[in-house]
Tab-separated table of C-alpha atoms and ligand atoms in Angstrom:
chain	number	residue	atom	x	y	z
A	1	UNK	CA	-141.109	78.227	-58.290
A	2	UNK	CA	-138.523	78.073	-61.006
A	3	UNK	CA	-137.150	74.802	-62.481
A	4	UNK	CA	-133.371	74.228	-61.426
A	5	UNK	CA	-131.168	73.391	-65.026
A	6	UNK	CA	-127.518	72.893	-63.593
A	7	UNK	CA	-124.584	75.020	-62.620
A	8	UNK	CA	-124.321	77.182	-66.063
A	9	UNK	CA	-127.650	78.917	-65.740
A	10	UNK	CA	-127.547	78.983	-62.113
A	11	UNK	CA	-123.049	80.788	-62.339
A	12	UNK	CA	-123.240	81.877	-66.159
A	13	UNK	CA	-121.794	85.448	-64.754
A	14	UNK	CA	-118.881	83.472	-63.146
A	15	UNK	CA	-118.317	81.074	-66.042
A	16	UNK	CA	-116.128	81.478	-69.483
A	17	UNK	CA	-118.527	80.767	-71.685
A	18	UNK	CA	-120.411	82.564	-74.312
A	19	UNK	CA	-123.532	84.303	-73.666
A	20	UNK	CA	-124.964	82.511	-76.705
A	21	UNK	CA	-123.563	79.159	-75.975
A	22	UNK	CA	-125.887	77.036	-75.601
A	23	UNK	CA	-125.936	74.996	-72.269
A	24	UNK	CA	-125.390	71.489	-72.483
A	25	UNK	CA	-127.133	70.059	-68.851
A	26	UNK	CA	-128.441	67.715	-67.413
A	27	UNK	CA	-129.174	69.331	-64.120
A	28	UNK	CA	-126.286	68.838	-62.203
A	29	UNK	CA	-125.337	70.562	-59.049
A	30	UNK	CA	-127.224	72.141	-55.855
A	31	UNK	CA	-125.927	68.716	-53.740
A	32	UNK	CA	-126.460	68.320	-50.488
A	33	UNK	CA	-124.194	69.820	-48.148
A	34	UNK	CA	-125.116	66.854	-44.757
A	35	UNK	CA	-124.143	67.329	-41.537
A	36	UNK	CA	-122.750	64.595	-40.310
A	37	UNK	CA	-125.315	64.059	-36.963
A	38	UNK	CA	-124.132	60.436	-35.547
A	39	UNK	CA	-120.253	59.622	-36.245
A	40	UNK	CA	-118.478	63.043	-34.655
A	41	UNK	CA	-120.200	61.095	-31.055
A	42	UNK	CA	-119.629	57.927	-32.269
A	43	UNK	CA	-115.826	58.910	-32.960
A	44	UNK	CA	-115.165	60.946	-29.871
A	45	UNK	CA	-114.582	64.116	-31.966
A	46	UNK	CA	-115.465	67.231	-31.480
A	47	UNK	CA	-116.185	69.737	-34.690
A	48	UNK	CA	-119.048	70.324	-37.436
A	49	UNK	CA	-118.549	68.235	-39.996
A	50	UNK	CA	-120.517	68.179	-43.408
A	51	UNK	CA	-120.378	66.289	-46.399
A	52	UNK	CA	-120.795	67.485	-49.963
A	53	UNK	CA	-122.782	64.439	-51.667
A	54	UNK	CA	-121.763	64.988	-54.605
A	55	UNK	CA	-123.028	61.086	-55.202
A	56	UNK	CA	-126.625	62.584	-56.481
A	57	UNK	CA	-125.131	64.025	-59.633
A	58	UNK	CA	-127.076	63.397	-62.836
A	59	UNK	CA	-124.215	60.762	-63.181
A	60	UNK	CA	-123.025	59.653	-60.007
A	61	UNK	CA	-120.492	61.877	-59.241
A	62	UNK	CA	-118.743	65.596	-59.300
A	63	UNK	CA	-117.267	65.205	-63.127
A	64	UNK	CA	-120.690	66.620	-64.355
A	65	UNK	CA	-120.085	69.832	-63.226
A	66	UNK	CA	-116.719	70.312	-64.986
A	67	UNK	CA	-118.600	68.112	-67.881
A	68	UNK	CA	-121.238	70.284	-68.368
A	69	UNK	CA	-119.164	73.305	-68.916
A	70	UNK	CA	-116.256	71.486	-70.605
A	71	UNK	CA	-118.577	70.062	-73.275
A	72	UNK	CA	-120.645	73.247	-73.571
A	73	UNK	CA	-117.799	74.717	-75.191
A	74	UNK	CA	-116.381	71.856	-77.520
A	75	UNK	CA	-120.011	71.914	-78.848
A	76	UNK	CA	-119.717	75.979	-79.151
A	77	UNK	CA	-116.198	75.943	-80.703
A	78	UNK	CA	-117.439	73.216	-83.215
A	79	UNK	CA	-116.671	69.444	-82.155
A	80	UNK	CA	-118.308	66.609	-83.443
A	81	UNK	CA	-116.583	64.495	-80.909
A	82	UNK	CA	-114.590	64.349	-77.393
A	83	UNK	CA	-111.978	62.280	-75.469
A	84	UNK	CA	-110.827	61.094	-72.323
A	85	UNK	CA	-108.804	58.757	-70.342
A	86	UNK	CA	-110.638	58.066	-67.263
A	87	UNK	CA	-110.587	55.480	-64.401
A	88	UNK	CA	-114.589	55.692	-64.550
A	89	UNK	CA	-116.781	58.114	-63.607
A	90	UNK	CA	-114.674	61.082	-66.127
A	91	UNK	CA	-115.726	58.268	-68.714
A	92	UNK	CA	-119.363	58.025	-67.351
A	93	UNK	CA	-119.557	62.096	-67.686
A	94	UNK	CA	-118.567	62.158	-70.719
A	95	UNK	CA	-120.365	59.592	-72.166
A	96	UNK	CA	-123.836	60.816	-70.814
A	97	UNK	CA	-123.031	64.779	-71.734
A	98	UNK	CA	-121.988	64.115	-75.022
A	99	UNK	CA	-125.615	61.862	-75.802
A	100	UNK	CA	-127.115	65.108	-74.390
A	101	UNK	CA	-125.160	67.184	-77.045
A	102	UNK	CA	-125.543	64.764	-79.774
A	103	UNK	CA	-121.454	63.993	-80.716
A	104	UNK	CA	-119.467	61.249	-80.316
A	105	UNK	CA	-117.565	60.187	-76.995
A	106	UNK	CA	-114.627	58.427	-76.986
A	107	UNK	CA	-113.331	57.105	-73.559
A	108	UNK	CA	-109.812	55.028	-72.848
A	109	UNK	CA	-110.201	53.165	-69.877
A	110	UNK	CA	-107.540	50.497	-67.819
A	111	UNK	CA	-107.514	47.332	-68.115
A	112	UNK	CA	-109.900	44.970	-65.229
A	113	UNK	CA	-109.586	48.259	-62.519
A	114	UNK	CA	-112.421	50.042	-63.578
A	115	UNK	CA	-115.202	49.601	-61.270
A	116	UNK	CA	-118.463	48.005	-63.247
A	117	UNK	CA	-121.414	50.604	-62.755
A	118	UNK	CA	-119.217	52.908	-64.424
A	119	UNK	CA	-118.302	50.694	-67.237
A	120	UNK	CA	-121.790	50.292	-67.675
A	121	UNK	CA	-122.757	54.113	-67.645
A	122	UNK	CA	-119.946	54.343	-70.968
A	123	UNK	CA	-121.732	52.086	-72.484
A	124	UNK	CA	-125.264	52.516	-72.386
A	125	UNK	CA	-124.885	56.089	-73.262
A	126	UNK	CA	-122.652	55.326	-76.487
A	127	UNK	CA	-119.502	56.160	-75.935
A	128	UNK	CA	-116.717	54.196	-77.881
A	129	UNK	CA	-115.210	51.879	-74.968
A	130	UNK	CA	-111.402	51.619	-75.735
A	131	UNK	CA	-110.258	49.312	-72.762
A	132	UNK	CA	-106.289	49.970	-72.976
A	133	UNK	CA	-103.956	47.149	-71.736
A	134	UNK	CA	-102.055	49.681	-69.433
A	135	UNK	CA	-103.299	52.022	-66.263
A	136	UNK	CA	-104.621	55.618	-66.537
A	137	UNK	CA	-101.762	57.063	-66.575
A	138	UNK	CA	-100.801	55.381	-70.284
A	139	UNK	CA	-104.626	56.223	-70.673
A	140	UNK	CA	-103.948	60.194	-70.319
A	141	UNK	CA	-100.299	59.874	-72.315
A	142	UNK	CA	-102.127	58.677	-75.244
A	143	UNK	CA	-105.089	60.752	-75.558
A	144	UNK	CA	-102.618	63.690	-75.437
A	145	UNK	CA	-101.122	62.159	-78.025
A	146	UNK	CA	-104.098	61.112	-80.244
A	147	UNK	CA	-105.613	64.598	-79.714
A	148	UNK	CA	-102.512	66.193	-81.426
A	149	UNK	CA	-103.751	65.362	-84.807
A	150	UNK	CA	-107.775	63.819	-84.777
A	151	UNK	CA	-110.465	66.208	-84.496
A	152	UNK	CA	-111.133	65.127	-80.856
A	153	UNK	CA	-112.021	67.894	-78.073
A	154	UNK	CA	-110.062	66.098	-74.582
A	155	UNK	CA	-112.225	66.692	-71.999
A	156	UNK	CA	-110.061	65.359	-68.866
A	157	UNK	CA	-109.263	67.824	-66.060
A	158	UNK	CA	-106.215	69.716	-68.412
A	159	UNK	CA	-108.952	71.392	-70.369
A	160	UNK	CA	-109.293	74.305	-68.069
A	161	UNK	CA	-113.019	74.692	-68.427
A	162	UNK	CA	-113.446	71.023	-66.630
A	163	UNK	CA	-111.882	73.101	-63.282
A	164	UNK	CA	-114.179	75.989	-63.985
A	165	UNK	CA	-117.060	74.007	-63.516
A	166	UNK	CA	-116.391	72.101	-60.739
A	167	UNK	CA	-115.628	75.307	-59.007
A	168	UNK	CA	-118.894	76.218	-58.187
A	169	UNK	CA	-119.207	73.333	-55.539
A	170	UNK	CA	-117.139	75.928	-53.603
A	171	UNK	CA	-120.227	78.581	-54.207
A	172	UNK	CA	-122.941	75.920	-53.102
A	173	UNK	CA	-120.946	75.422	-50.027
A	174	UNK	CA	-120.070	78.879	-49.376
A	175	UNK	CA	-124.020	80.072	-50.261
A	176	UNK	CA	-125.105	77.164	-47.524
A	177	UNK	CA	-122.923	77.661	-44.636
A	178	UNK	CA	-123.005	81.810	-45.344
A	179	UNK	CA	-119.202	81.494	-45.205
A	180	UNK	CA	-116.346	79.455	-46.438
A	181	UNK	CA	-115.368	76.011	-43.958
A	182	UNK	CA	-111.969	76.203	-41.885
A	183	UNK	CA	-110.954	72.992	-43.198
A	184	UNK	CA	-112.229	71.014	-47.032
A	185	UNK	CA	-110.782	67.943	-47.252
A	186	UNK	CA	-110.988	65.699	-50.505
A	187	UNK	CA	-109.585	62.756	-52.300
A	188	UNK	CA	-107.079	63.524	-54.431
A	189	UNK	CA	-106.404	61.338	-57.802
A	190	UNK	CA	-105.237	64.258	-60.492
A	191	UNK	CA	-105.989	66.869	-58.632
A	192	UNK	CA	-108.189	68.773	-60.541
A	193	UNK	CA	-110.893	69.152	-57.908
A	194	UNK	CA	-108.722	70.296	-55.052
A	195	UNK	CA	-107.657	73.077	-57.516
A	196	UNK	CA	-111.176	73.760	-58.512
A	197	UNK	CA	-112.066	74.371	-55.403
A	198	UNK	CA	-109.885	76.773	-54.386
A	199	UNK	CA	-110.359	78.932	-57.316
A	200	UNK	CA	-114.114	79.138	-56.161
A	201	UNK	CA	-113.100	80.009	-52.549
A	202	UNK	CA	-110.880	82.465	-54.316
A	203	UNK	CA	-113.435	84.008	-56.068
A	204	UNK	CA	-116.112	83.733	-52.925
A	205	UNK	CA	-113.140	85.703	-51.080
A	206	UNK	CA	-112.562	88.235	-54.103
A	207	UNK	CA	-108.272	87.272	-53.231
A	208	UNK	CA	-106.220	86.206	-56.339
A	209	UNK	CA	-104.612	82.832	-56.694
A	210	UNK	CA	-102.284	81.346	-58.962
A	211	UNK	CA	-104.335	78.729	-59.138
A	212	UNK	CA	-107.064	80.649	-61.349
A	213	UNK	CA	-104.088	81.403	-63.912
A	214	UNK	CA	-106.569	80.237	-67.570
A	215	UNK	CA	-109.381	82.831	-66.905
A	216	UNK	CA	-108.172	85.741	-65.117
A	217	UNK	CA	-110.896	87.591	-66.473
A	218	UNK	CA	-113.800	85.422	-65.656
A	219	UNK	CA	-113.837	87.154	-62.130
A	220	UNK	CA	-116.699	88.682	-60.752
A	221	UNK	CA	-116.257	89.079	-57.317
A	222	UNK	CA	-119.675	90.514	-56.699
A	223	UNK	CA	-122.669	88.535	-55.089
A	224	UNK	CA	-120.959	86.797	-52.306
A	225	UNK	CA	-120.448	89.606	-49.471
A	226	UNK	CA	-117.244	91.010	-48.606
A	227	UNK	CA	-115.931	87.690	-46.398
A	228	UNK	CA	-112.195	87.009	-46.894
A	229	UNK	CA	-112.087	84.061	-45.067
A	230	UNK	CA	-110.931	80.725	-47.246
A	231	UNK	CA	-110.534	77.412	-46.198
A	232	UNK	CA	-106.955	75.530	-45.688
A	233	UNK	CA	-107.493	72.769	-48.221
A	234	UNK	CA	-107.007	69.188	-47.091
A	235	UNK	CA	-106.026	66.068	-49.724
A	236	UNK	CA	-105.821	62.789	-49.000
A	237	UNK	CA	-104.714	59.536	-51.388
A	238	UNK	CA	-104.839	56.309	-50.905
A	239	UNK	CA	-101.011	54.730	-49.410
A	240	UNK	CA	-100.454	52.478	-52.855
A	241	UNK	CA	-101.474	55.497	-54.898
A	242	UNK	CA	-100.038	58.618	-53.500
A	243	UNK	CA	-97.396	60.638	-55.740
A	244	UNK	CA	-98.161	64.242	-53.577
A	245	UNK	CA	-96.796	62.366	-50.279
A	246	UNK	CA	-93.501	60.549	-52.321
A	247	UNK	CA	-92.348	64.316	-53.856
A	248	UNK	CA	-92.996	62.305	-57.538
A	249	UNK	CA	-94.851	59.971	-60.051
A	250	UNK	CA	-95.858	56.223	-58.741
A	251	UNK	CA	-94.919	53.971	-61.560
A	252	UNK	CA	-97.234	50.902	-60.402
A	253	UNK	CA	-100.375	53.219	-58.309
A	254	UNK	CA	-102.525	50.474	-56.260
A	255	UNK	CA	-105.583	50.887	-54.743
A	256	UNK	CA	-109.161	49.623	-54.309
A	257	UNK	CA	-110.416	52.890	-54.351
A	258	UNK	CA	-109.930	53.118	-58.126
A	259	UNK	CA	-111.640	56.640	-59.036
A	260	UNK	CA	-107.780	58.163	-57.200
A	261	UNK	CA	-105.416	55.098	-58.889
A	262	UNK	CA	-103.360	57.572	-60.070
A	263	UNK	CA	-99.541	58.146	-60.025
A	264	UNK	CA	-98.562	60.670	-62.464
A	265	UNK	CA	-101.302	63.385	-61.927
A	266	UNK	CA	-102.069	65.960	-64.314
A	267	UNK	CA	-102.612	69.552	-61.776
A	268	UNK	CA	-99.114	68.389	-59.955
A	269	UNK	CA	-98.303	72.228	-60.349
A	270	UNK	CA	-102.022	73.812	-59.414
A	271	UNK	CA	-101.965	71.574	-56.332
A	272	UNK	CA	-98.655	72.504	-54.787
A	273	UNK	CA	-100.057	76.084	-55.152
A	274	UNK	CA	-102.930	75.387	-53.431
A	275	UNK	CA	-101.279	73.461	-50.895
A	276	UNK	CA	-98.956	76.660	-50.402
A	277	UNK	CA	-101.312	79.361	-50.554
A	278	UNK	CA	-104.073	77.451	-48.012
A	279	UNK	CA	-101.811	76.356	-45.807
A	280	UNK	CA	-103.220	72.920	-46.008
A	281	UNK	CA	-101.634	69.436	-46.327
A	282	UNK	CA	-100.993	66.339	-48.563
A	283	UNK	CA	-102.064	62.620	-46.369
A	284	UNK	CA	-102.419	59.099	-47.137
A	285	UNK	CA	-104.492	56.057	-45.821
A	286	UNK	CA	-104.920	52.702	-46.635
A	287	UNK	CA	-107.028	51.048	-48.392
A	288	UNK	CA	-109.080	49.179	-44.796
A	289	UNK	CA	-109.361	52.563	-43.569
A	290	UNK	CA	-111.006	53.674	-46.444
A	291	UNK	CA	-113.269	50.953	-46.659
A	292	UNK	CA	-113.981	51.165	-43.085
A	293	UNK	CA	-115.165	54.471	-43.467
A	294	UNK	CA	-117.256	54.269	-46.444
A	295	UNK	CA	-119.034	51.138	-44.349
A	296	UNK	CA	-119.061	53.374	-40.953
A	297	UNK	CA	-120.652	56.294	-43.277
A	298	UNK	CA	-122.978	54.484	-45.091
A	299	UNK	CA	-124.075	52.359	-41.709
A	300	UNK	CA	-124.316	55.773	-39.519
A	301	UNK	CA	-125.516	58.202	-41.136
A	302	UNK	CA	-127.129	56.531	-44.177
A	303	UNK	CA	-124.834	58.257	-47.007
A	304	UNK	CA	-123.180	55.445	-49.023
A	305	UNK	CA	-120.529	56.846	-51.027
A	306	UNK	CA	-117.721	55.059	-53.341
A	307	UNK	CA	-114.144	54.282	-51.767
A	308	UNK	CA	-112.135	56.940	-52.973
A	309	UNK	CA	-114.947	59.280	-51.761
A	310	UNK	CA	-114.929	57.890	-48.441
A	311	UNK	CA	-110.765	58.648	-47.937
A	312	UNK	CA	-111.407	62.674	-47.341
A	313	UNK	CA	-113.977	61.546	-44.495
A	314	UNK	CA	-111.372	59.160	-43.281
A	315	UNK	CA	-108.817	61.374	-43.374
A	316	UNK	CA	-110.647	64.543	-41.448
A	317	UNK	CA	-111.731	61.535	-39.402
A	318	UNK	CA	-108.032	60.624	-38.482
A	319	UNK	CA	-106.741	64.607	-38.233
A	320	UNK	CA	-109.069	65.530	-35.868
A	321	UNK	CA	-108.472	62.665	-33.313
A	322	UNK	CA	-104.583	63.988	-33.932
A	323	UNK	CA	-105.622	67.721	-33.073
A	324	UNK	CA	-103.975	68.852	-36.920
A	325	UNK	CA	-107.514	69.589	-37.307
A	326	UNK	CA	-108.524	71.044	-33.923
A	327	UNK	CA	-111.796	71.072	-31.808
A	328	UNK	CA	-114.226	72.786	-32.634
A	329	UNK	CA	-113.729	73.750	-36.733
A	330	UNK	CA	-116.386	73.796	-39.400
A	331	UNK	CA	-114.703	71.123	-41.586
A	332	UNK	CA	-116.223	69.791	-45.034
A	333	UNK	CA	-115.579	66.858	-46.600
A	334	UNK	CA	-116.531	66.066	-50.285
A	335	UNK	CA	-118.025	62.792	-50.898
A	336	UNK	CA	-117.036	62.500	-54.688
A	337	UNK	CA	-118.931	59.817	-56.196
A	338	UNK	CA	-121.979	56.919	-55.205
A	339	UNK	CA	-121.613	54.267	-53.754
A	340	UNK	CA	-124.088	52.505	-55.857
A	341	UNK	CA	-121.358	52.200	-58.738
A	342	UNK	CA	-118.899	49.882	-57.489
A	343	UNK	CA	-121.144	47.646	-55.809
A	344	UNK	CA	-118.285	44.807	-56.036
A	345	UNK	CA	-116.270	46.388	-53.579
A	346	UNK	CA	-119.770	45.578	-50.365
A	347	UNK	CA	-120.459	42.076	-52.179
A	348	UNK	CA	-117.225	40.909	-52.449
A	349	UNK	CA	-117.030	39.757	-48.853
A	350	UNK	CA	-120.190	37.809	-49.013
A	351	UNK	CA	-123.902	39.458	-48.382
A	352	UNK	CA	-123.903	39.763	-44.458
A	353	UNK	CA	-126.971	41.264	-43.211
A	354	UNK	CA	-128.668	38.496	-45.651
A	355	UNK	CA	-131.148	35.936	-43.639
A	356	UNK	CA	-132.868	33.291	-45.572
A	357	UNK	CA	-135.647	31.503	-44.378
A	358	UNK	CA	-139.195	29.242	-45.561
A	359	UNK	CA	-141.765	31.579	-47.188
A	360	UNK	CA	-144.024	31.412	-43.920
A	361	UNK	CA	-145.043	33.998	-41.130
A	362	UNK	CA	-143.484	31.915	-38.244
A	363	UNK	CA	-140.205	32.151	-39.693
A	364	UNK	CA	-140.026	35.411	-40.775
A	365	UNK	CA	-141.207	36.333	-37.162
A	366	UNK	CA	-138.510	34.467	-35.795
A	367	UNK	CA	-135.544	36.006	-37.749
A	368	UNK	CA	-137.118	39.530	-36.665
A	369	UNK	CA	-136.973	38.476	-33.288
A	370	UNK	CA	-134.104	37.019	-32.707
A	371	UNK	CA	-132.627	40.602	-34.207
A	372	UNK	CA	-134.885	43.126	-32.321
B	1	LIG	C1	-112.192	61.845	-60.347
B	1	LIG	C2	-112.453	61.382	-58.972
B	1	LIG	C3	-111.609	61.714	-57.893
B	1	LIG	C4	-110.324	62.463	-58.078
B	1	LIG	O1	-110.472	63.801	-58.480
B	1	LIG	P1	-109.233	64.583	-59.077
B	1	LIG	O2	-109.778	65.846	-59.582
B	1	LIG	O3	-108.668	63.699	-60.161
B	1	LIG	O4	-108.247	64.753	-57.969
B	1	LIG	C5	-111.960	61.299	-56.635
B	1	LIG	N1	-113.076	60.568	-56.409
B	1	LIG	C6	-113.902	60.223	-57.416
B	1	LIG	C7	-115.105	59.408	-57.098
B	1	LIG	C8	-113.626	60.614	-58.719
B	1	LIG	O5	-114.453	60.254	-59.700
């Protein structure tokens, strides 16, 4: 048995870093790829369909493994302190990564849309809470700006090492099915992760993409077999909040899956390359379709993920019924962040499944009954 210590020790041949950097971890990684058991019946569609949980992260979602390698290397190049815009759990990473490393964390965050787990994951790891009276998008202009002249590391998806992190969710998936999916579909908010992932399928596949453009010679194409095969990569935003389907920048992004409220994103470039090069495609869906797939998920097979994790299911969801994504594929979909930190979005419509009744055996028995 040997203890598992998160994605740099387990990819430090496949990362940029140092050999004497010292890892800064908290264990991330080696998620649970599920296979969805219940809902392909339930839904009438036919294909194997797993989801990447990235939920049970050390912080609740998929920005730890860009985190860990992103603040690994401000710490080796000498920061005393980092910065992001974030619309929650970038904010919660950083927060919780840079109490590991011992610096400071400073984290800009919109105004009311930030859900309140995550709020509370900035705070009670330290981070300097700067709620700006604007969305993320004024969030990311000004730490841009800020960074230009304080000593301040930004650790959002534009520092390339974020996307070299989260690439190894490709590895895990690729090491667990023995070969890449036909079809990974995810949310999309800056587009960071969709990129990500394709430069680890890339890499799996040992076939250049455009996409890995910062570290062309971080490659090491050995390890993984000689398979070729990549995915056609799949992203999905939510209908108030979707720049990749209007060809441009959303001025007023709406959405109650906040985590993808974005409308100017960041890897507009990276994306359309991946988009190109996979042969995959850009969707929307609205926000009750969302919802009523995180509930559906969470009810039927007992994952509970956030909303803006839930869209890629809903969107796979909708694309098979449609035959875009036909019968019979291997099709993953990455479930981003948990559930458990935007609880407001269950609550909010009352506690239903709640029964109250007097603290005796006859009553309880009753409400089991009448249930059974
Ligand atoms: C950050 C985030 C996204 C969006 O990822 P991008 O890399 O910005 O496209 C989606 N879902 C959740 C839960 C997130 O935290």
């Amino acid at each position: 048995m040997s203890r598992y210590t998160g994605i740099i020790e387990a990819y430090r041949n496949r990362l940029p870093l140092d050999l004497e950097a010292r890892a800064i971890s908290l264990g991330e990684g080696r998620t649970p790829l599920i296979r969805l058991e219940n809902l392909p019946r339930l839904e009438s569609v036919e294909a194997d369909i797993y989801v990447k949980f990235e939920g049970v992260n050390p912080t609740g979602s998929f920005k730890d493994r860009g985190m860990t390698v992103a603040v690994t290397q401000a710490v080796h190049e000498g920061s005393r302190a980092i910065i992001c815009a974030s619309t929650g759990n970038t904010s919660a990473a950083a927060a919780a990564y840079a109490a590991r490393a011992g610096i400071k964390a400073f984290v800009l965050i919109p105004e009311g849309k930030i859900a309140l787990g995550k709020l509370a994951q900035a705070i009670v790891h330290g981070a300097t809470v700067v709620q700006i009276r604007g969305n993320f998008d004024d969030g990311m202009r000004l730490v841009k700006e800020v960074a230009q002249t304080a000593p301040v590391a930004i650790v959002n998806s534009i520092n390339p090492y974020r996307l070299q992190g989260q690439k190894t969710a490709a590895f895990e998936i690729v090491e667990a099915l023995g070969r890449a999916p036909d079809f990974h579909c995810l949310p999309v908010g800056n587009a960071g992760n969709i990129t990500a992932h394709w430069i680890g399928y890339s890499e799996c596949a040992g076939l250049e993409s455009g996409a890995c453009a910062h570290f062309p010679d971080s490659w090491d194409f050995s390890g993984f077999g000689t398979q070729r095969k990549r995915p056609r990569m799949v992203g999905y935003q939510a209908a108030g909040s979707a720049p990749f389907l209007r060809g441009g920048p959303v001025h007023n992004p709406e959405t109650v899956a906040t985590a993808i409220r974005i409308g100017n994103p960041q890897s507009w470039d990276l994306a359309w390359k991946v988009h190109e090069e996979s042969h995959g495609w850009f969707d929307e869906l609205e926000d009750a379709e969302i919802l009523a797939t995180q509930r559906l998920l969470a009810e039927r097979e007992g994952v509970f993920c956030e909303p803006a994790s839930a869209s890629s299911l809903a969107g796979a969801l909708r694309d098979l019924k449609q035959g875009k994504i036909p019968a019979g594929s291997t099709v993953v979909c990455t479930l981003t962040g948990n559930g458990m930190k935007d609880p407001d979005v269950i609550l909010k419509n009352g506690l239903t499944g709640l029964v109250e009744v007097d603290a005796e055996r006859g009553a309880v028995e009753r409400a089991l009954l009448e249930r059974l």
